[in-house]
Amino acid sequence: MGTHSNLAAGYFNGDDKADIAVFDGESGNTGGVLILLGNGDGTFAAAKDFVDATGGGDGFAVGDFTGKGGNNTDVAVSSFGNDETVDHFLDILPSQGDGTLGSAIESDVGWFNTYVMNAAQLDGDGTLDLVVYSMGGGGQTAGYVLNSGGGKFTPISQGQLTIESPSLTGDYAIDDVTGDGIADAVYPDMTMGACVQLNNGQAQFAAAVCYAPVQGSQPDWAVVGDIDGKNGNDIVTIGGSFLGAYLNKGKGQFGAAVATATTSGSVSDAHLADMNNDGKADLVTYDGGTLSVYLSNGDGTFGMPAQYPLGAGVLITVGDFAGNGLRGVAAVDLNNNAISAIVATCKQ
């Protein structure tokens, strides 16, 4: 399972080849979404630009927010209204199934200085909700908005999610770790390790339980996926020169961290996905210059990474870009406003 950035894979024209969406909005400016349709051979069609007209965007996520089903991915953008101290909107740009996005479906969710958004099912009604996270306003705060149907969302709820540790500097994950189909919250803490808040199925989160980090690691990233093929999703933290894997013992209880030394620099993006079709999630990282793919050994450790030079300032995402059941990595270079895509398809 991946984390969030301004690049995401999705399906915008109804076929089985993953496309990519790029968010180029900034707070205070007009938020725009670029859609690049996959050709199935590692290349992409020319970008189409769709403008979120309500104001500057500062949060981005993709998913089926309108409940159409099938290979239809919508785009969520949080954006300030004319006065960012008063109004705050969540806009859903619905997929039209032909590679285009429709007019925004707007919800006034209350003011929230969004830093990142993560789509997940939080309350068991079968629709995708959104967890929103802010690092503005002198503190770090998390909350969520629930999908009320048709792309509309309820006002923001705050107070139960504690993804606001003073030592949180990286990225968190919202995914199911108990096997009930409802997303829980996992976040890294540089002193406490991997922290887990279990969801009771009604978007109510228990107090965090933290698992000690690998000695000397100071984790600042956490990603979630099944790296051993047992008991559901596990947790991998990244920090310093170590990966820390916490294997799921069942029902969201985790074992002690298993360490793997890394060769990467400071990570700026990370994903867990099965890259070699062996049923176990592998780790994909980008450190500001190099793409690294660590294959899971199935016991909490990872092998030496295959590495690919990408240069600086690149965004990455993982998806089936060929439509052949094999996952690849798309890298988009936003330097000098130039967008290019590189797809590496990994085989077993």
GROMACS .gro file of C-alpha atoms in nm:
model
  348
    1MET     CA    1   0.000   0.000   0.000
    2GLY     CA    2   0.128   0.331  -0.092
    3THR     CA    3   0.143   0.659   0.080
    4HIS     CA    4   0.040   0.995  -0.051
    5SER     CA    5   0.210   1.254  -0.270
    6ASN     CA    6   0.109   1.474  -0.560
    7LEU     CA    7   0.119   1.175  -0.795
    8ALA     CA    8  -0.115   0.876  -0.795
    9ALA     CA    9  -0.208   0.584  -1.021
   10GLY     CA   10  -0.571   0.528  -1.116
   11TYR     CA   11  -0.808   0.429  -1.396
   12PHE     CA   12  -0.961   0.723  -1.577
   13ASN     CA   13  -1.077   0.580  -1.911
   14GLY     CA   14  -1.228   0.245  -1.815
   15ASP     CA   15  -0.955   0.011  -1.944
   16ASP     CA   16  -0.729  -0.216  -1.738
   17LYS     CA   17  -0.409  -0.015  -1.788
   18ALA     CA   18  -0.326   0.219  -1.503
   19ASP     CA   19  -0.310   0.592  -1.574
   20ILE     CA   20  -0.156   0.864  -1.360
   21ALA     CA   21  -0.290   1.181  -1.202
   22VAL     CA   22  -0.060   1.467  -1.106
   23PHE     CA   23  -0.171   1.744  -0.870
   24ASP     CA   24  -0.006   2.078  -0.942
   25GLY     CA   25  -0.207   2.301  -0.711
   26GLU     CA   26  -0.060   2.508  -0.432
   27SER     CA   27  -0.228   2.687  -0.147
   28GLY     CA   28  -0.339   3.029  -0.268
   29ASN     CA   29  -0.324   2.935  -0.636
   30THR     CA   30  -0.569   2.766  -0.870
   31GLY     CA   31  -0.546   2.392  -0.811
   32GLY     CA   32  -0.500   2.184  -1.124
   33VAL     CA   33  -0.502   1.810  -1.192
   34LEU     CA   34  -0.316   1.658  -1.486
   35ILE     CA   35  -0.435   1.322  -1.622
   36LEU     CA   36  -0.194   1.113  -1.830
   37LEU     CA   37  -0.357   0.806  -1.986
   38GLY     CA   38  -0.145   0.493  -2.004
   39ASN     CA   39  -0.080   0.348  -2.349
   40GLY     CA   40   0.000   0.006  -2.203
   41ASP     CA   41   0.359  -0.001  -2.327
   42GLY     CA   42   0.522   0.215  -2.061
   43THR     CA   43   0.434   0.540  -2.233
   44PHE     CA   44   0.156   0.788  -2.164
   45ALA     CA   45  -0.061   1.014  -2.373
   46ALA     CA   46  -0.019   1.389  -2.353
   47ALA     CA   47  -0.138   1.537  -2.025
   48LYS     CA   48  -0.488   1.679  -1.997
   49ASP     CA   49  -0.531   1.962  -1.746
   50PHE     CA   50  -0.845   1.989  -1.531
   51VAL     CA   51  -0.885   2.296  -1.311
   52ASP     CA   52  -1.043   2.295  -0.969
   53ALA     CA   53  -1.212   2.634  -0.995
   54THR     CA   54  -1.300   2.694  -0.628
   55GLY     CA   55  -0.953   2.809  -0.525
   56GLY     CA   56  -0.601   2.697  -0.444
   57GLY     CA   57  -0.555   2.332  -0.368
   58ASP     CA   58  -0.349   2.195  -0.083
   59GLY     CA   59  -0.453   1.830  -0.055
   60PHE     CA   60  -0.497   1.551  -0.311
   61ALA     CA   61  -0.618   1.190  -0.323
   62VAL     CA   62  -0.772   0.949  -0.575
   63GLY     CA   63  -1.038   0.678  -0.546
   64ASP     CA   64  -1.396   0.587  -0.633
   65PHE     CA   65  -1.562   0.856  -0.424
   66THR     CA   66  -1.886   0.861  -0.625
   67GLY     CA   67  -1.955   0.487  -0.604
   68LYS     CA   68  -1.966   0.416  -0.977
   69GLY     CA   69  -1.759   0.100  -0.941
   70GLY     CA   70  -1.543  -0.062  -1.204
   71ASN     CA   71  -1.229   0.103  -1.335
   72ASN     CA   72  -1.343   0.457  -1.255
   73THR     CA   73  -1.115   0.672  -1.040
   74ASP     CA   74  -1.223   1.013  -0.914
   75VAL     CA   75  -0.995   1.286  -0.780
   76ALA     CA   76  -1.035   1.463  -0.444
   77VAL     CA   77  -0.885   1.809  -0.394
   78SER     CA   78  -0.910   2.017  -0.078
   79SER     CA   79  -0.908   2.385  -0.160
   80PHE     CA   80  -0.943   2.718   0.014
   81GLY     CA   81  -1.229   2.947  -0.077
   82ASN     CA   82  -1.187   3.320  -0.125
   83ASP     CA   83  -1.106   3.371   0.243
   84GLU     CA   84  -0.893   3.085   0.370
   85THR     CA   85  -0.956   3.186   0.732
   86VAL     CA   86  -1.329   3.117   0.694
   87ASP     CA   87  -1.412   2.866   0.422
   88HIS     CA   88  -1.261   2.537   0.333
   89PHE     CA   89  -1.392   2.307   0.066
   90LEU     CA   90  -1.345   1.951  -0.047
   91ASP     CA   91  -1.400   1.905  -0.419
   92ILE     CA   92  -1.453   1.572  -0.593
   93LEU     CA   93  -1.369   1.577  -0.963
   94PRO     CA   94  -1.563   1.273  -1.091
   95SER     CA   95  -1.425   1.044  -1.359
   96GLN     CA   96  -1.631   1.045  -1.678
   97GLY     CA   97  -1.488   0.710  -1.785
   98ASP     CA   98  -1.332   0.856  -2.102
   99GLY     CA   99  -1.015   1.005  -1.960
  100THR     CA  100  -1.178   1.329  -1.851
  101LEU     CA  101  -1.297   1.467  -1.517
  102GLY     CA  102  -1.636   1.629  -1.462
  103SER     CA  103  -1.730   1.945  -1.278
  104ALA     CA  104  -1.641   1.958  -0.911
  105ILE     CA  105  -1.882   1.820  -0.650
  106GLU     CA  106  -1.827   2.059  -0.361
  107SER     CA  107  -1.859   1.997   0.014
  108ASP     CA  108  -1.800   2.261   0.278
  109VAL     CA  109  -1.620   2.050   0.537
  110GLY     CA  110  -1.513   2.333   0.769
  111TRP     CA  111  -1.179   2.506   0.785
  112PHE     CA  112  -0.881   2.274   0.786
  113ASN     CA  113  -0.531   2.352   0.665
  114THR     CA  114  -0.483   2.022   0.483
  115TYR     CA  115  -0.132   1.892   0.432
  116VAL     CA  116  -0.210   1.545   0.296
  117MET     CA  117  -0.520   1.334   0.238
  118ASN     CA  118  -0.557   0.957   0.236
  119ALA     CA  119  -0.858   0.770   0.096
  120ALA     CA  120  -0.987   0.469   0.290
  121GLN     CA  121  -1.308   0.307   0.414
  122LEU     CA  122  -1.355   0.417   0.775
  123ASP     CA  123  -1.712   0.327   0.870
  124GLY     CA  124  -1.813   0.011   0.683
  125ASP     CA  125  -2.075   0.162   0.452
  126GLY     CA  126  -1.885   0.059   0.139
  127THR     CA  127  -1.778   0.410   0.039
  128LEU     CA  128  -1.436   0.572   0.045
  129ASP     CA  129  -1.380   0.832   0.315
  130LEU     CA  130  -1.084   1.067   0.361
  131VAL     CA  131  -0.835   1.115   0.642
  132VAL     CA  132  -0.686   1.464   0.636
  133TYR     CA  133  -0.369   1.574   0.808
  134SER     CA  134  -0.231   1.921   0.873
  135MET     CA  135   0.110   2.046   0.977
  136GLY     CA  136   0.003   2.411   0.973
  137GLY     CA  137  -0.124   2.651   1.235
  138GLY     CA  138   0.162   2.584   1.477
  139GLY     CA  139   0.079   2.216   1.527
  140GLN     CA  140   0.001   1.881   1.369
  141THR     CA  141  -0.360   1.768   1.359
  142ALA     CA  142  -0.548   1.480   1.200
  143GLY     CA  143  -0.916   1.436   1.129
  144TYR     CA  144  -1.149   1.274   0.879
  145VAL     CA  145  -1.448   1.344   0.657
  146LEU     CA  146  -1.703   1.070   0.586
  147ASN     CA  147  -1.853   1.004   0.245
  148SER     CA  148  -2.229   1.068   0.254
  149GLY     CA  149  -2.285   0.943  -0.102
  150GLY     CA  150  -2.264   1.082  -0.451
  151GLY     CA  151  -1.928   1.243  -0.387
  152LYS     CA  152  -2.051   1.458  -0.096
  153PHE     CA  153  -1.877   1.458   0.243
  154THR     CA  154  -1.970   1.541   0.601
  155PRO     CA  155  -1.797   1.819   0.800
  156ILE     CA  156  -1.463   1.727   0.946
  157SER     CA  157  -1.435   1.525   1.268
  158GLN     CA  158  -1.130   1.577   1.487
  159GLY     CA  159  -1.003   1.462   1.823
  160GLN     CA  160  -0.974   1.082   1.802
  161LEU     CA  161  -0.683   1.048   1.564
  162THR     CA  162  -0.356   1.133   1.737
  163ILE     CA  163  -0.132   1.145   1.430
  164GLU     CA  164   0.026   1.453   1.581
  165SER     CA  165   0.334   1.335   1.767
  166PRO     CA  166   0.595   1.613   1.803
  167SER     CA  167   0.849   1.370   1.655
  168LEU     CA  168   0.638   1.283   1.349
  169THR     CA  169   0.829   1.413   1.047
  170GLY     CA  170   0.745   1.170   0.767
  171ASP     CA  171   0.439   0.994   0.636
  172TYR     CA  172   0.163   0.782   0.785
  173ALA     CA  173  -0.063   0.504   0.655
  174ILE     CA  174  -0.439   0.447   0.669
  175ASP     CA  175  -0.513   0.083   0.597
  176ASP     CA  176  -0.675  -0.228   0.742
  177VAL     CA  177  -0.448  -0.414   0.987
  178THR     CA  178  -0.717  -0.622   1.163
  179GLY     CA  179  -0.872  -0.798   0.861
  180ASP     CA  180  -1.220  -0.649   0.907
  181GLY     CA  181  -1.208  -0.444   0.587
  182ILE     CA  182  -1.207  -0.114   0.779
  183ALA     CA  183  -0.900   0.109   0.776
  184ASP     CA  184  -0.692   0.170   1.087
  185ALA     CA  185  -0.424   0.437   1.139
  186VAL     CA  186  -0.050   0.368   1.149
  187TYR     CA  187   0.214   0.634   1.194
  188PRO     CA  188   0.587   0.655   1.270
  189ASP     CA  189   0.734   0.813   1.579
  190MET     CA  190   1.107   0.875   1.597
  191THR     CA  191   1.124   0.767   1.961
  192MET     CA  192   0.822   0.535   2.002
  193GLY     CA  193   0.856   0.343   1.672
  194ALA     CA  194   0.542   0.227   1.491
  195CYS     CA  195   0.216   0.350   1.645
  196VAL     CA  196  -0.123   0.193   1.568
  197GLN     CA  197  -0.475   0.325   1.629
  198LEU     CA  198  -0.737   0.056   1.567
  199ASN     CA  199  -1.074   0.154   1.421
  200ASN     CA  200  -1.383  -0.005   1.579
  201GLY     CA  201  -1.561  -0.003   1.241
  202GLN     CA  202  -1.755   0.318   1.305
  203ALA     CA  203  -1.473   0.566   1.246
  204GLN     CA  204  -1.388   0.562   1.616
  205PHE     CA  205  -1.020   0.512   1.688
  206ALA     CA  206  -0.866   0.360   2.000
  207ALA     CA  207  -0.570   0.512   2.178
  208ALA     CA  208  -0.238   0.451   2.004
  209VAL     CA  209  -0.034   0.139   2.081
  210CYS     CA  210   0.331   0.186   1.988
  211TYR     CA  211   0.592  -0.078   1.908
  212ALA     CA  212   0.957   0.000   1.977
  213PRO     CA  213   1.177   0.102   1.683
  214VAL     CA  214   1.485  -0.074   1.554
  215GLN     CA  215   1.770   0.049   1.769
  216GLY     CA  216   1.920   0.364   1.620
  217SER     CA  217   1.663   0.390   1.342
  218GLN     CA  218   1.448   0.693   1.442
  219PRO     CA  219   1.171   0.606   1.193
  220ASP     CA  220   1.005   0.889   1.004
  221TRP     CA  221   0.808   0.685   0.748
  222ALA     CA  222   0.551   0.406   0.791
  223VAL     CA  223   0.393   0.199   0.514
  224VAL     CA  224   0.149  -0.090   0.537
  225GLY     CA  225   0.122  -0.413   0.335
  226ASP     CA  226   0.139  -0.792   0.366
  227ILE     CA  227   0.511  -0.867   0.342
  228ASP     CA  228   0.499  -1.228   0.467
  229GLY     CA  229   0.171  -1.357   0.318
  230LYS     CA  230   0.029  -1.429   0.665
  231ASN     CA  231  -0.222  -1.266   0.901
  232GLY     CA  232  -0.292  -0.963   0.686
  233ASN     CA  233  -0.110  -0.634   0.657
  234ASP     CA  234   0.222  -0.574   0.828
  235ILE     CA  235   0.404  -0.246   0.899
  236VAL     CA  236   0.739  -0.129   0.765
  237THR     CA  237   0.908   0.180   0.906
  238ILE     CA  238   1.198   0.364   0.748
  239GLY     CA  239   1.450   0.573   0.937
  240GLY     CA  240   1.820   0.631   0.945
  241SER     CA  241   2.002   0.335   0.792
  242PHE     CA  242   1.736   0.075   0.877
  243LEU     CA  243   1.404  -0.068   0.774
  244GLY     CA  244   1.193  -0.198   1.062
  245ALA     CA  245   0.933  -0.467   0.982
  246TYR     CA  246   0.654  -0.541   1.230
  247LEU     CA  247   0.479  -0.867   1.138
  248ASN     CA  248   0.107  -0.888   1.206
  249LYS     CA  249   0.025  -1.161   1.458
  250GLY     CA  250  -0.347  -1.128   1.390
  251LYS     CA  251  -0.620  -0.878   1.481
  252GLY     CA  252  -0.383  -0.584   1.460
  253GLN     CA  253  -0.128  -0.709   1.710
  254PHE     CA  254   0.235  -0.689   1.597
  255GLY     CA  255   0.564  -0.853   1.681
  256ALA     CA  256   0.892  -0.682   1.758
  257ALA     CA  257   1.069  -0.495   1.480
  258VAL     CA  258   1.284  -0.699   1.242
  259ALA     CA  259   1.573  -0.493   1.104
  260THR     CA  260   1.713  -0.468   0.753
  261ALA     CA  261   2.000  -0.231   0.675
  262THR     CA  262   1.935   0.007   0.384
  263THR     CA  263   2.158   0.155   0.119
  264SER     CA  264   1.926   0.446   0.038
  265GLY     CA  265   1.958   0.804   0.150
  266SER     CA  266   1.683   1.002   0.320
  267VAL     CA  267   1.356   0.871   0.179
  268SER     CA  268   1.108   1.113   0.023
  269ASP     CA  269   0.853   0.855  -0.100
  270ALA     CA  270   0.777   0.492  -0.018
  271HIS     CA  271   0.528   0.223  -0.124
  272LEU     CA  272   0.459  -0.142  -0.039
  273ALA     CA  273   0.342  -0.352  -0.335
  274ASP     CA  274   0.399  -0.703  -0.469
  275MET     CA  275   0.655  -0.631  -0.740
  276ASN     CA  276   0.744  -0.991  -0.834
  277ASN     CA  277   0.405  -1.164  -0.808
  278ASP     CA  278   0.501  -1.397  -0.524
  279GLY     CA  279   0.211  -1.292  -0.299
  280LYS     CA  280   0.427  -1.084  -0.064
  281ALA     CA  281   0.454  -0.706  -0.068
  282ASP     CA  282   0.792  -0.553  -0.150
  283LEU     CA  283   0.924  -0.208  -0.063
  284VAL     CA  284   0.976   0.066  -0.321
  285THR     CA  285   1.152   0.385  -0.209
  286TYR     CA  286   1.281   0.706  -0.366
  287ASP     CA  287   1.554   0.902  -0.189
  288GLY     CA  288   1.574   1.215  -0.400
  289GLY     CA  289   1.792   1.060  -0.667
  290THR     CA  290   1.753   0.682  -0.677
  291LEU     CA  291   1.460   0.441  -0.701
  292SER     CA  292   1.518   0.131  -0.485
  293VAL     CA  293   1.314  -0.191  -0.493
  294TYR     CA  294   1.361  -0.418  -0.190
  295LEU     CA  295   1.210  -0.765  -0.244
  296SER     CA  296   1.059  -0.923   0.067
  297ASN     CA  297   1.215  -1.246   0.194
  298GLY     CA  298   0.885  -1.334   0.363
  299ASP     CA  299   1.027  -1.332   0.717
  300GLY     CA  300   1.033  -0.958   0.784
  301THR     CA  301   1.367  -0.900   0.614
  302PHE     CA  302   1.436  -0.766   0.266
  303GLY     CA  303   1.702  -0.846   0.008
  304MET     CA  304   1.954  -0.605  -0.134
  305PRO     CA  305   1.771  -0.351  -0.349
  306ALA     CA  306   1.764  -0.322  -0.724
  307GLN     CA  307   1.837   0.045  -0.787
  308TYR     CA  308   1.755   0.279  -1.073
  309PRO     CA  309   1.887   0.637  -1.107
  310LEU     CA  310   1.607   0.891  -1.150
  311GLY     CA  311   1.758   1.227  -1.064
  312ALA     CA  312   1.623   1.484  -0.821
  313GLY     CA  313   1.272   1.623  -0.782
  314VAL     CA  314   1.084   1.314  -0.897
  315LEU     CA  315   0.747   1.181  -0.781
  316ILE     CA  316   0.678   0.807  -0.794
  317THR     CA  317   0.374   0.582  -0.784
  318VAL     CA  318   0.310   0.210  -0.834
  319GLY     CA  319   0.052   0.047  -1.061
  320ASP     CA  320  -0.021  -0.205  -1.337
  321PHE     CA  321   0.065   0.023  -1.627
  322ALA     CA  322   0.074  -0.254  -1.889
  323GLY     CA  323  -0.254  -0.421  -1.789
  324ASN     CA  324  -0.075  -0.754  -1.759
  325GLY     CA  325  -0.102  -0.809  -1.383
  326LEU     CA  326   0.257  -0.698  -1.320
  327ARG     CA  327   0.323  -0.387  -1.117
  328GLY     CA  328   0.557  -0.117  -1.234
  329VAL     CA  329   0.679   0.220  -1.110
  330ALA     CA  330   0.592   0.548  -1.279
  331ALA     CA  331   0.821   0.842  -1.215
  332VAL     CA  332   0.719   1.194  -1.306
  333ASP     CA  333   0.981   1.469  -1.324
  334LEU     CA  334   0.832   1.809  -1.245
  335ASN     CA  335   1.160   2.001  -1.276
  336ASN     CA  336   1.123   2.306  -1.497
  337ASN     CA  337   0.753   2.221  -1.538
  338ALA     CA  338   0.850   1.931  -1.765
  339ILE     CA  339   0.662   1.604  -1.718
  340SER     CA  340   0.806   1.275  -1.832
  341ALA     CA  341   0.718   0.922  -1.730
  342ILE     CA  342   0.938   0.617  -1.683
  343VAL     CA  343   0.785   0.278  -1.615
  344ALA     CA  344   0.987  -0.015  -1.484
  345THR     CA  345   0.787  -0.339  -1.490
  346CYS     CA  346   0.926  -0.597  -1.248
  347LYS     CA  347   0.899  -0.971  -1.311
  348GLN     CA  348   0.952  -1.266  -1.080
   0.00000   0.00000   0.00000
